[in-house]
mmCIF file of N, CA and C in Angstrom:
data_model
loop_
_atom_site.group_PDB
_atom_site.id
_atom_site.type_symbol
_atom_site.label_atom_id
_atom_site.label_comp_id
_atom_site.label_asym_id
_atom_site.label_seq_id
_atom_site.Cartn_x
_atom_site.Cartn_y
_atom_site.Cartn_z
ATOM 1 N N LEU A 1 41.614 70.649 -31.857
ATOM 2 C CA LEU A 1 40.309 69.924 -32.224
ATOM 3 C C LEU A 1 38.569 69.682 -32.572
ATOM 4 N N SER A 2 38.299 70.017 -33.260
ATOM 5 C CA SER A 2 36.816 69.693 -32.760
ATOM 6 C C SER A 2 36.172 68.645 -32.267
ATOM 7 N N ARG A 3 35.033 68.471 -31.889
ATOM 8 C CA ARG A 3 34.204 68.027 -31.213
ATOM 9 C C ARG A 3 34.810 66.102 -32.297
ATOM 10 N N ARG A 4 33.987 66.279 -33.089
ATOM 11 C CA ARG A 4 34.597 64.877 -34.200
ATOM 12 C C ARG A 4 35.786 64.424 -34.874
ATOM 13 N N GLN A 5 36.838 65.430 -34.780
ATOM 14 C CA GLN A 5 37.857 64.932 -34.769
ATOM 15 C C GLN A 5 38.266 64.280 -33.883
ATOM 16 N N ARG A 6 38.209 64.570 -32.729
ATOM 17 C CA ARG A 6 38.553 63.561 -31.231
ATOM 18 C C ARG A 6 37.840 62.679 -31.581
ATOM 19 N N GLN A 7 37.058 62.322 -31.616
ATOM 20 C CA GLN A 7 35.679 61.304 -31.796
ATOM 21 C C GLN A 7 36.310 60.254 -32.554
ATOM 22 N N MET A 8 36.072 58.907 -31.808
ATOM 23 C CA MET A 8 35.647 57.332 -32.584
ATOM 24 C C MET A 8 35.252 57.854 -33.729
ATOM 25 N N CYS A 9 36.549 57.503 -35.086
ATOM 26 C CA CYS A 9 35.474 57.333 -36.867
ATOM 27 C C CYS A 9 34.413 56.538 -36.606
ATOM 28 N N ILE A 10 34.601 56.707 -38.036
ATOM 29 C CA ILE A 10 32.931 55.825 -38.072
ATOM 30 C C ILE A 10 33.345 53.709 -38.152
ATOM 31 N N ARG A 11 34.425 53.759 -39.128
ATOM 32 C CA ARG A 11 35.267 52.636 -39.655
ATOM 33 C C ARG A 11 34.944 52.023 -38.309
ATOM 34 N N ASP A 12 36.548 52.466 -36.756
ATOM 35 C CA ASP A 12 36.558 51.868 -35.745
ATOM 36 C C ASP A 12 35.270 51.551 -35.798
ATOM 37 N N ARG A 13 34.173 52.303 -34.962
ATOM 38 C CA ARG A 13 33.079 52.711 -34.472
ATOM 39 C C ARG A 13 32.560 51.091 -35.720
ATOM 40 N N ALA A 14 31.936 50.966 -36.330
ATOM 41 C CA ALA A 14 32.129 49.742 -37.159
ATOM 42 C C ALA A 14 32.958 48.665 -37.553
ATOM 43 N N TYR A 15 33.553 48.836 -37.108
ATOM 44 C CA TYR A 15 34.915 47.603 -36.855
ATOM 45 C C TYR A 15 35.005 47.215 -34.845
ATOM 46 N N ALA A 16 34.403 47.784 -34.495
ATOM 47 C CA ALA A 16 34.351 47.494 -32.748
ATOM 48 C C ALA A 16 32.707 47.087 -32.787
ATOM 49 N N TRP A 17 31.748 47.351 -33.293
ATOM 50 C CA TRP A 17 30.479 46.621 -34.342
ATOM 51 C C TRP A 17 30.902 45.195 -33.851
ATOM 52 N N ARG A 18 31.358 44.832 -35.154
ATOM 53 C CA ARG A 18 31.457 44.155 -35.606
ATOM 54 C C ARG A 18 31.586 42.306 -34.784
ATOM 55 N N LEU A 19 32.900 43.291 -34.348
ATOM 56 C CA LEU A 19 33.709 42.244 -33.001
ATOM 57 C C LEU A 19 33.019 41.788 -32.249
ATOM 58 N N LEU A 20 32.380 43.184 -31.597
ATOM 59 C CA LEU A 20 31.575 42.181 -30.893
ATOM 60 C C LEU A 20 30.248 41.353 -30.775
ATOM 61 N N TYR A 21 29.583 41.455 -32.377
ATOM 62 C CA TYR A 21 28.735 40.737 -33.350
ATOM 63 C C TYR A 21 29.994 39.291 -32.782
ATOM 64 N N ASP A 22 30.301 39.606 -33.554
ATOM 65 C CA ASP A 22 31.518 37.662 -33.625
ATOM 66 C C ASP A 22 31.965 37.317 -32.479
ATOM 67 N N LEU A 23 32.058 38.383 -31.307
ATOM 68 C CA LEU A 23 31.597 37.490 -29.842
ATOM 69 C C LEU A 23 30.224 36.905 -29.743
ATOM 70 N N ALA A 24 29.770 38.099 -29.762
ATOM 71 C CA ALA A 24 28.177 37.425 -29.777
ATOM 72 C C ALA A 24 27.609 35.955 -30.351
ATOM 73 N N LYS A 25 28.495 35.648 -31.096
ATOM 74 C CA LYS A 25 27.867 34.427 -32.465
ATOM 75 C C LYS A 25 28.528 33.198 -30.917
ATOM 76 N N LEU A 26 30.412 33.848 -31.170
ATOM 77 C CA LEU A 26 30.513 32.383 -30.193
ATOM 78 C C LEU A 26 30.514 32.124 -28.880
ATOM 79 N N SER A 27 30.023 33.472 -28.104
ATOM 80 C CA SER A 27 29.542 32.926 -26.458
ATOM 81 C C SER A 27 28.088 33.654 -26.738
ATOM 82 N N PRO A 28 26.894 33.543 -27.375
ATOM 83 C CA PRO A 28 25.392 34.072 -26.799
ATOM 84 C C PRO A 28 24.952 34.756 -25.472
ATOM 85 N N SER A 29 24.521 35.812 -25.181
ATOM 86 C CA SER A 29 23.903 35.412 -23.619
ATOM 87 C C SER A 29 22.346 37.089 -23.418
ATOM 88 N N ALA A 30 21.669 36.507 -23.177
ATOM 89 C CA ALA A 30 20.234 36.533 -23.140
ATOM 90 C C ALA A 30 20.634 38.977 -23.127
ATOM 91 N N VAL A 31 22.157 39.397 -22.722
ATOM 92 C CA VAL A 31 21.648 39.760 -22.563
ATOM 93 C C VAL A 31 22.014 41.023 -24.089
ATOM 94 N N PRO A 32 21.456 41.403 -24.455
ATOM 95 C CA PRO A 32 21.225 42.403 -25.935
ATOM 96 C C PRO A 32 22.667 43.173 -25.759
ATOM 97 N N VAL A 33 23.333 43.409 -26.984
ATOM 98 C CA VAL A 33 23.828 43.486 -28.099
ATOM 99 C C VAL A 33 24.550 44.442 -28.304
ATOM 100 N N GLY A 34 24.051 45.622 -27.303
ATOM 101 C CA GLY A 34 24.228 47.200 -27.341
ATOM 102 C C GLY A 34 23.802 46.904 -25.641
ATOM 103 N N GLU A 35 23.794 46.609 -25.250
ATOM 104 C CA GLU A 35 24.015 46.800 -23.927
ATOM 105 C C GLU A 35 25.459 46.128 -22.629
ATOM 106 N N ARG A 36 25.996 44.695 -24.237
ATOM 107 C CA ARG A 36 26.579 44.339 -23.789
ATOM 108 C C ARG A 36 27.822 45.405 -24.269
ATOM 109 N N MET A 37 27.326 45.697 -25.179
ATOM 110 C CA MET A 37 28.590 46.899 -25.891
ATOM 111 C C MET A 37 29.165 48.214 -24.464
ATOM 112 N N ALA A 38 28.415 48.383 -24.357
ATOM 113 C CA ALA A 38 27.914 49.809 -22.729
ATOM 114 C C ALA A 38 28.848 48.769 -21.772
ATOM 115 N N GLY A 39 28.218 47.808 -21.556
ATOM 116 C CA GLY A 39 29.346 46.539 -20.343
ATOM 117 C C GLY A 39 30.873 46.684 -20.333
ATOM 118 N N ILE A 40 31.172 47.429 -21.955
ATOM 119 C CA ILE A 40 32.297 46.850 -21.854
ATOM 120 C C ILE A 40 32.805 47.447 -21.885
ATOM 121 N N VAL A 41 32.502 49.533 -22.440
ATOM 122 C CA VAL A 41 32.977 50.611 -22.443
ATOM 123 C C VAL A 41 33.260 51.384 -21.052
ATOM 124 N N ARG A 42 31.576 50.587 -20.145
ATOM 125 C CA ARG A 42 32.252 50.637 -18.407
ATOM 126 C C ARG A 42 33.330 50.056 -17.728
ATOM 127 N N LYS A 43 34.018 49.057 -18.470
ATOM 128 C CA LYS A 43 35.042 48.292 -18.474
ATOM 129 C C LYS A 43 36.556 49.160 -18.938
ATOM 130 N N VAL A 44 36.623 49.291 -19.879
ATOM 131 C CA VAL A 44 37.924 49.008 -20.946
ATOM 132 C C VAL A 44 37.920 50.462 -20.186
ATOM 133 N N LEU A 45 37.414 51.727 -20.741
ATOM 134 C CA LEU A 45 37.645 53.082 -20.777
ATOM 135 C C LEU A 45 36.666 53.450 -19.460
ATOM 136 N N GLN A 46 36.852 53.410 -18.635
ATOM 137 C CA GLN A 46 35.565 53.391 -17.156
ATOM 138 C C GLN A 46 34.328 54.972 -17.849
ATOM 139 N N GLU A 47 34.356 54.639 -18.151
ATOM 140 C CA GLU A 47 33.145 55.479 -19.071
ATOM 141 C C GLU A 47 31.455 55.779 -18.822
ATOM 142 N N ASP A 48 30.579 56.078 -19.203
ATOM 143 C CA ASP A 48 29.520 55.431 -18.385
ATOM 144 C C ASP A 48 28.756 55.989 -20.235
ATOM 145 N N PRO A 49 28.695 55.239 -20.256
ATOM 146 C CA PRO A 49 28.549 55.762 -22.048
ATOM 147 C C PRO A 49 26.852 55.666 -22.141
ATOM 148 N N CYS A 50 26.084 57.131 -23.046
ATOM 149 C CA CYS A 50 24.798 56.667 -23.642
ATOM 150 C C CYS A 50 24.132 55.365 -23.642
ATOM 151 N N PRO A 51 22.752 54.695 -23.307
ATOM 152 C CA PRO A 51 22.557 53.092 -23.131
ATOM 153 C C PRO A 51 22.640 52.603 -25.080
ATOM 154 N N GLY A 52 21.814 53.496 -25.798
ATOM 155 C CA GLY A 52 21.276 53.048 -26.666
ATOM 156 C C GLY A 52 22.403 53.244 -28.077
ATOM 157 N N HIS A 53 23.203 54.124 -27.377
ATOM 158 C CA HIS A 53 24.924 54.955 -28.639
ATOM 159 C C HIS A 53 25.701 55.057 -27.873
ATOM 160 N N PRO A 54 26.562 53.439 -26.669
ATOM 161 C CA PRO A 54 27.233 53.648 -26.322
ATOM 162 C C PRO A 54 28.874 54.120 -26.779
ATOM 163 N N LEU A 55 28.591 53.754 -28.460
ATOM 164 C CA LEU A 55 30.369 54.373 -28.959
ATOM 165 C C LEU A 55 29.596 56.407 -29.256
ATOM 166 N N ASN A 56 28.877 56.565 -28.773
ATOM 167 C CA ASN A 56 29.093 58.040 -29.378
ATOM 168 C C ASN A 56 30.132 59.295 -28.744
ATOM 169 N N TRP A 57 30.464 58.976 -27.255
ATOM 170 C CA TRP A 57 31.651 59.994 -26.999
ATOM 171 C C TRP A 57 32.129 59.318 -27.145
ATOM 172 N N VAL A 58 33.220 58.206 -27.611
ATOM 173 C CA VAL A 58 34.054 57.590 -27.007
ATOM 174 C C VAL A 58 35.373 58.373 -28.259
ATOM 175 N N LYS A 59 37.018 58.326 -27.200
ATOM 176 C CA LYS A 59 37.398 59.388 -27.711
ATOM 177 C C LYS A 59 38.728 58.608 -29.402
ATOM 178 N N ARG A 60 38.744 58.602 -29.637
ATOM 179 C CA ARG A 60 39.655 57.952 -31.187
ATOM 180 C C ARG A 60 40.086 57.370 -30.453
ATOM 181 N N GLU A 61 41.539 57.696 -29.427
ATOM 182 C CA GLU A 61 42.453 57.078 -28.409
ATOM 183 C C GLU A 61 41.876 56.010 -27.972
ATOM 184 N N ASP A 62 40.863 56.071 -27.525
ATOM 185 C CA ASP A 62 40.149 55.376 -26.537
ATOM 186 C C ASP A 62 38.694 54.195 -27.773
ATOM 187 N N GLY A 63 39.145 54.689 -28.739
ATOM 188 C CA GLY A 63 37.974 53.704 -29.194
ATOM 189 C C GLY A 63 39.818 52.581 -29.731
ATOM 190 N N ALA A 64 40.628 53.261 -29.320
ATOM 191 C CA ALA A 64 41.633 52.455 -29.886
ATOM 192 C C ALA A 64 42.276 51.382 -28.569
ATOM 193 N N LYS A 65 41.708 51.250 -27.729
ATOM 194 C CA LYS A 65 41.727 50.548 -26.319
ATOM 195 C C LYS A 65 40.564 49.433 -26.480
ATOM 196 N N LEU A 66 39.570 50.449 -26.611
ATOM 197 C CA LEU A 66 38.298 49.677 -26.942
ATOM 198 C C LEU A 66 38.813 48.421 -28.125
ATOM 199 N N ILE A 67 39.148 48.493 -28.862
ATOM 200 C CA ILE A 67 38.882 47.351 -29.941
ATOM 201 C C ILE A 67 39.733 47.010 -29.521
ATOM 202 N N GLU A 68 41.593 46.949 -29.262
ATOM 203 C CA GLU A 68 42.343 45.536 -28.771
ATOM 204 C C GLU A 68 41.725 44.710 -27.850
ATOM 205 N N ALA A 69 40.382 45.466 -26.905
ATOM 206 C CA ALA A 69 39.878 44.959 -25.139
ATOM 207 C C ALA A 69 38.936 43.937 -26.436
ATOM 208 N N LEU A 70 38.214 44.410 -26.995
ATOM 209 C CA LEU A 70 37.359 43.379 -28.457
ATOM 210 C C LEU A 70 38.303 42.416 -28.832
ATOM 211 N N LYS A 71 39.286 42.289 -29.526
ATOM 212 C CA LYS A 71 40.113 41.348 -29.872
ATOM 213 C C LYS A 71 40.688 40.229 -29.562
ATOM 214 N N ARG A 72 41.045 40.923 -27.692
ATOM 215 C CA ARG A 72 41.739 39.941 -27.012
ATOM 216 C C ARG A 72 40.398 39.374 -26.448
ATOM 217 N N TYR A 73 38.748 39.857 -26.630
ATOM 218 C CA TYR A 73 38.314 39.102 -25.620
ATOM 219 C C TYR A 73 37.489 37.958 -27.030
ATOM 220 N N LEU A 74 37.353 37.967 -28.221
ATOM 221 C CA LEU A 74 36.917 37.713 -28.824
ATOM 222 C C LEU A 74 38.120 36.546 -29.558
ATOM 223 N N ARG A 75 40.110 36.616 -29.082
ATOM 224 C CA ARG A 75 40.521 35.758 -28.699
ATOM 225 C C ARG A 75 40.602 34.613 -28.118
ATOM 226 N N ASN A 76 40.382 35.287 -26.290
ATOM 227 C CA ASN A 76 40.407 34.113 -25.825
ATOM 228 C C ASN A 76 38.909 33.166 -25.914
ATOM 229 N N THR A 77 37.639 33.712 -26.194
ATOM 230 C CA THR A 77 36.588 33.211 -26.339
ATOM 231 C C THR A 77 36.551 32.134 -27.434
ATOM 232 N N LYS A 78 37.746 32.120 -28.419
ATOM 233 C CA LYS A 78 37.332 31.216 -29.196
ATOM 234 C C LYS A 78 39.232 30.197 -29.025
ATOM 235 N N ARG A 79 40.061 30.161 -28.152
ATOM 236 C CA ARG A 79 41.137 30.142 -27.767
ATOM 237 C C ARG A 79 39.965 29.354 -26.897
ATOM 238 N N LYS A 80 38.283 29.099 -25.744
ATOM 239 C CA LYS A 80 37.715 28.500 -24.725
ATOM 240 C C LYS A 80 37.298 27.315 -25.619
ATOM 241 N N ALA A 81 36.327 28.577 -26.372
ATOM 242 C CA ALA A 81 35.728 27.291 -27.370
ATOM 243 C C ALA A 81 36.664 25.726 -28.205
ATOM 244 N N ALA A 82 37.693 26.307 -27.894
ATOM 245 C CA ALA A 82 38.844 25.635 -29.027
ATOM 246 C C ALA A 82 39.136 24.211 -28.771
ATOM 247 N N LYS A 83 39.066 24.317 -27.456
ATOM 248 C CA LYS A 83 40.184 23.472 -25.644
ATOM 249 C C LYS A 83 38.389 23.037 -25.534
ATOM 250 N N HIS A 84 36.904 23.011 -25.561
ATOM 251 C CA HIS A 84 35.961 22.633 -25.878
ATOM 252 C C HIS A 84 35.616 21.594 -26.320
ATOM 253 N N ASP A 85 35.810 21.919 -27.515
ATOM 254 C CA ASP A 85 35.382 21.126 -28.639
ATOM 255 C C ASP A 85 36.780 20.105 -29.272
ATOM 256 N N SER A 86 37.543 20.188 -28.356
ATOM 257 C CA SER A 86 39.010 19.237 -28.719
ATOM 258 C C SER A 86 39.022 18.235 -26.649
ATOM 259 N N GLY A 87 38.596 18.858 -26.144
ATOM 260 C CA GLY A 87 38.746 18.466 -24.847
ATOM 261 C C GLY A 87 37.503 17.765 -24.405
#
C-alpha cells in the first residue's frame, strides 16, 4: 500500500476535527484546538504529531481509534454538562 492508502482519509480527518470542535464548545480551554488535537493524538496513539498538522501521519486504523476516543470524550463531557445543569 502507498503512504496515501495507509493514511487517515480526508473524510475521517474532517470528522475528527468536527468532534474536537464540538468538544471545545462544551469544554472551552485556553489551549488552541490544534494543540488539543496534538495532545489527544499523543495520549491515544502514543505518537508525537507534527504541531501544525497533528493528523498528517495518522494511519487509517489509528484514525478509527482516535475518532472513537474523541466520541468517548464528547459523550463524557455532555454527560458531565447534563449532570451540572440538573444538579
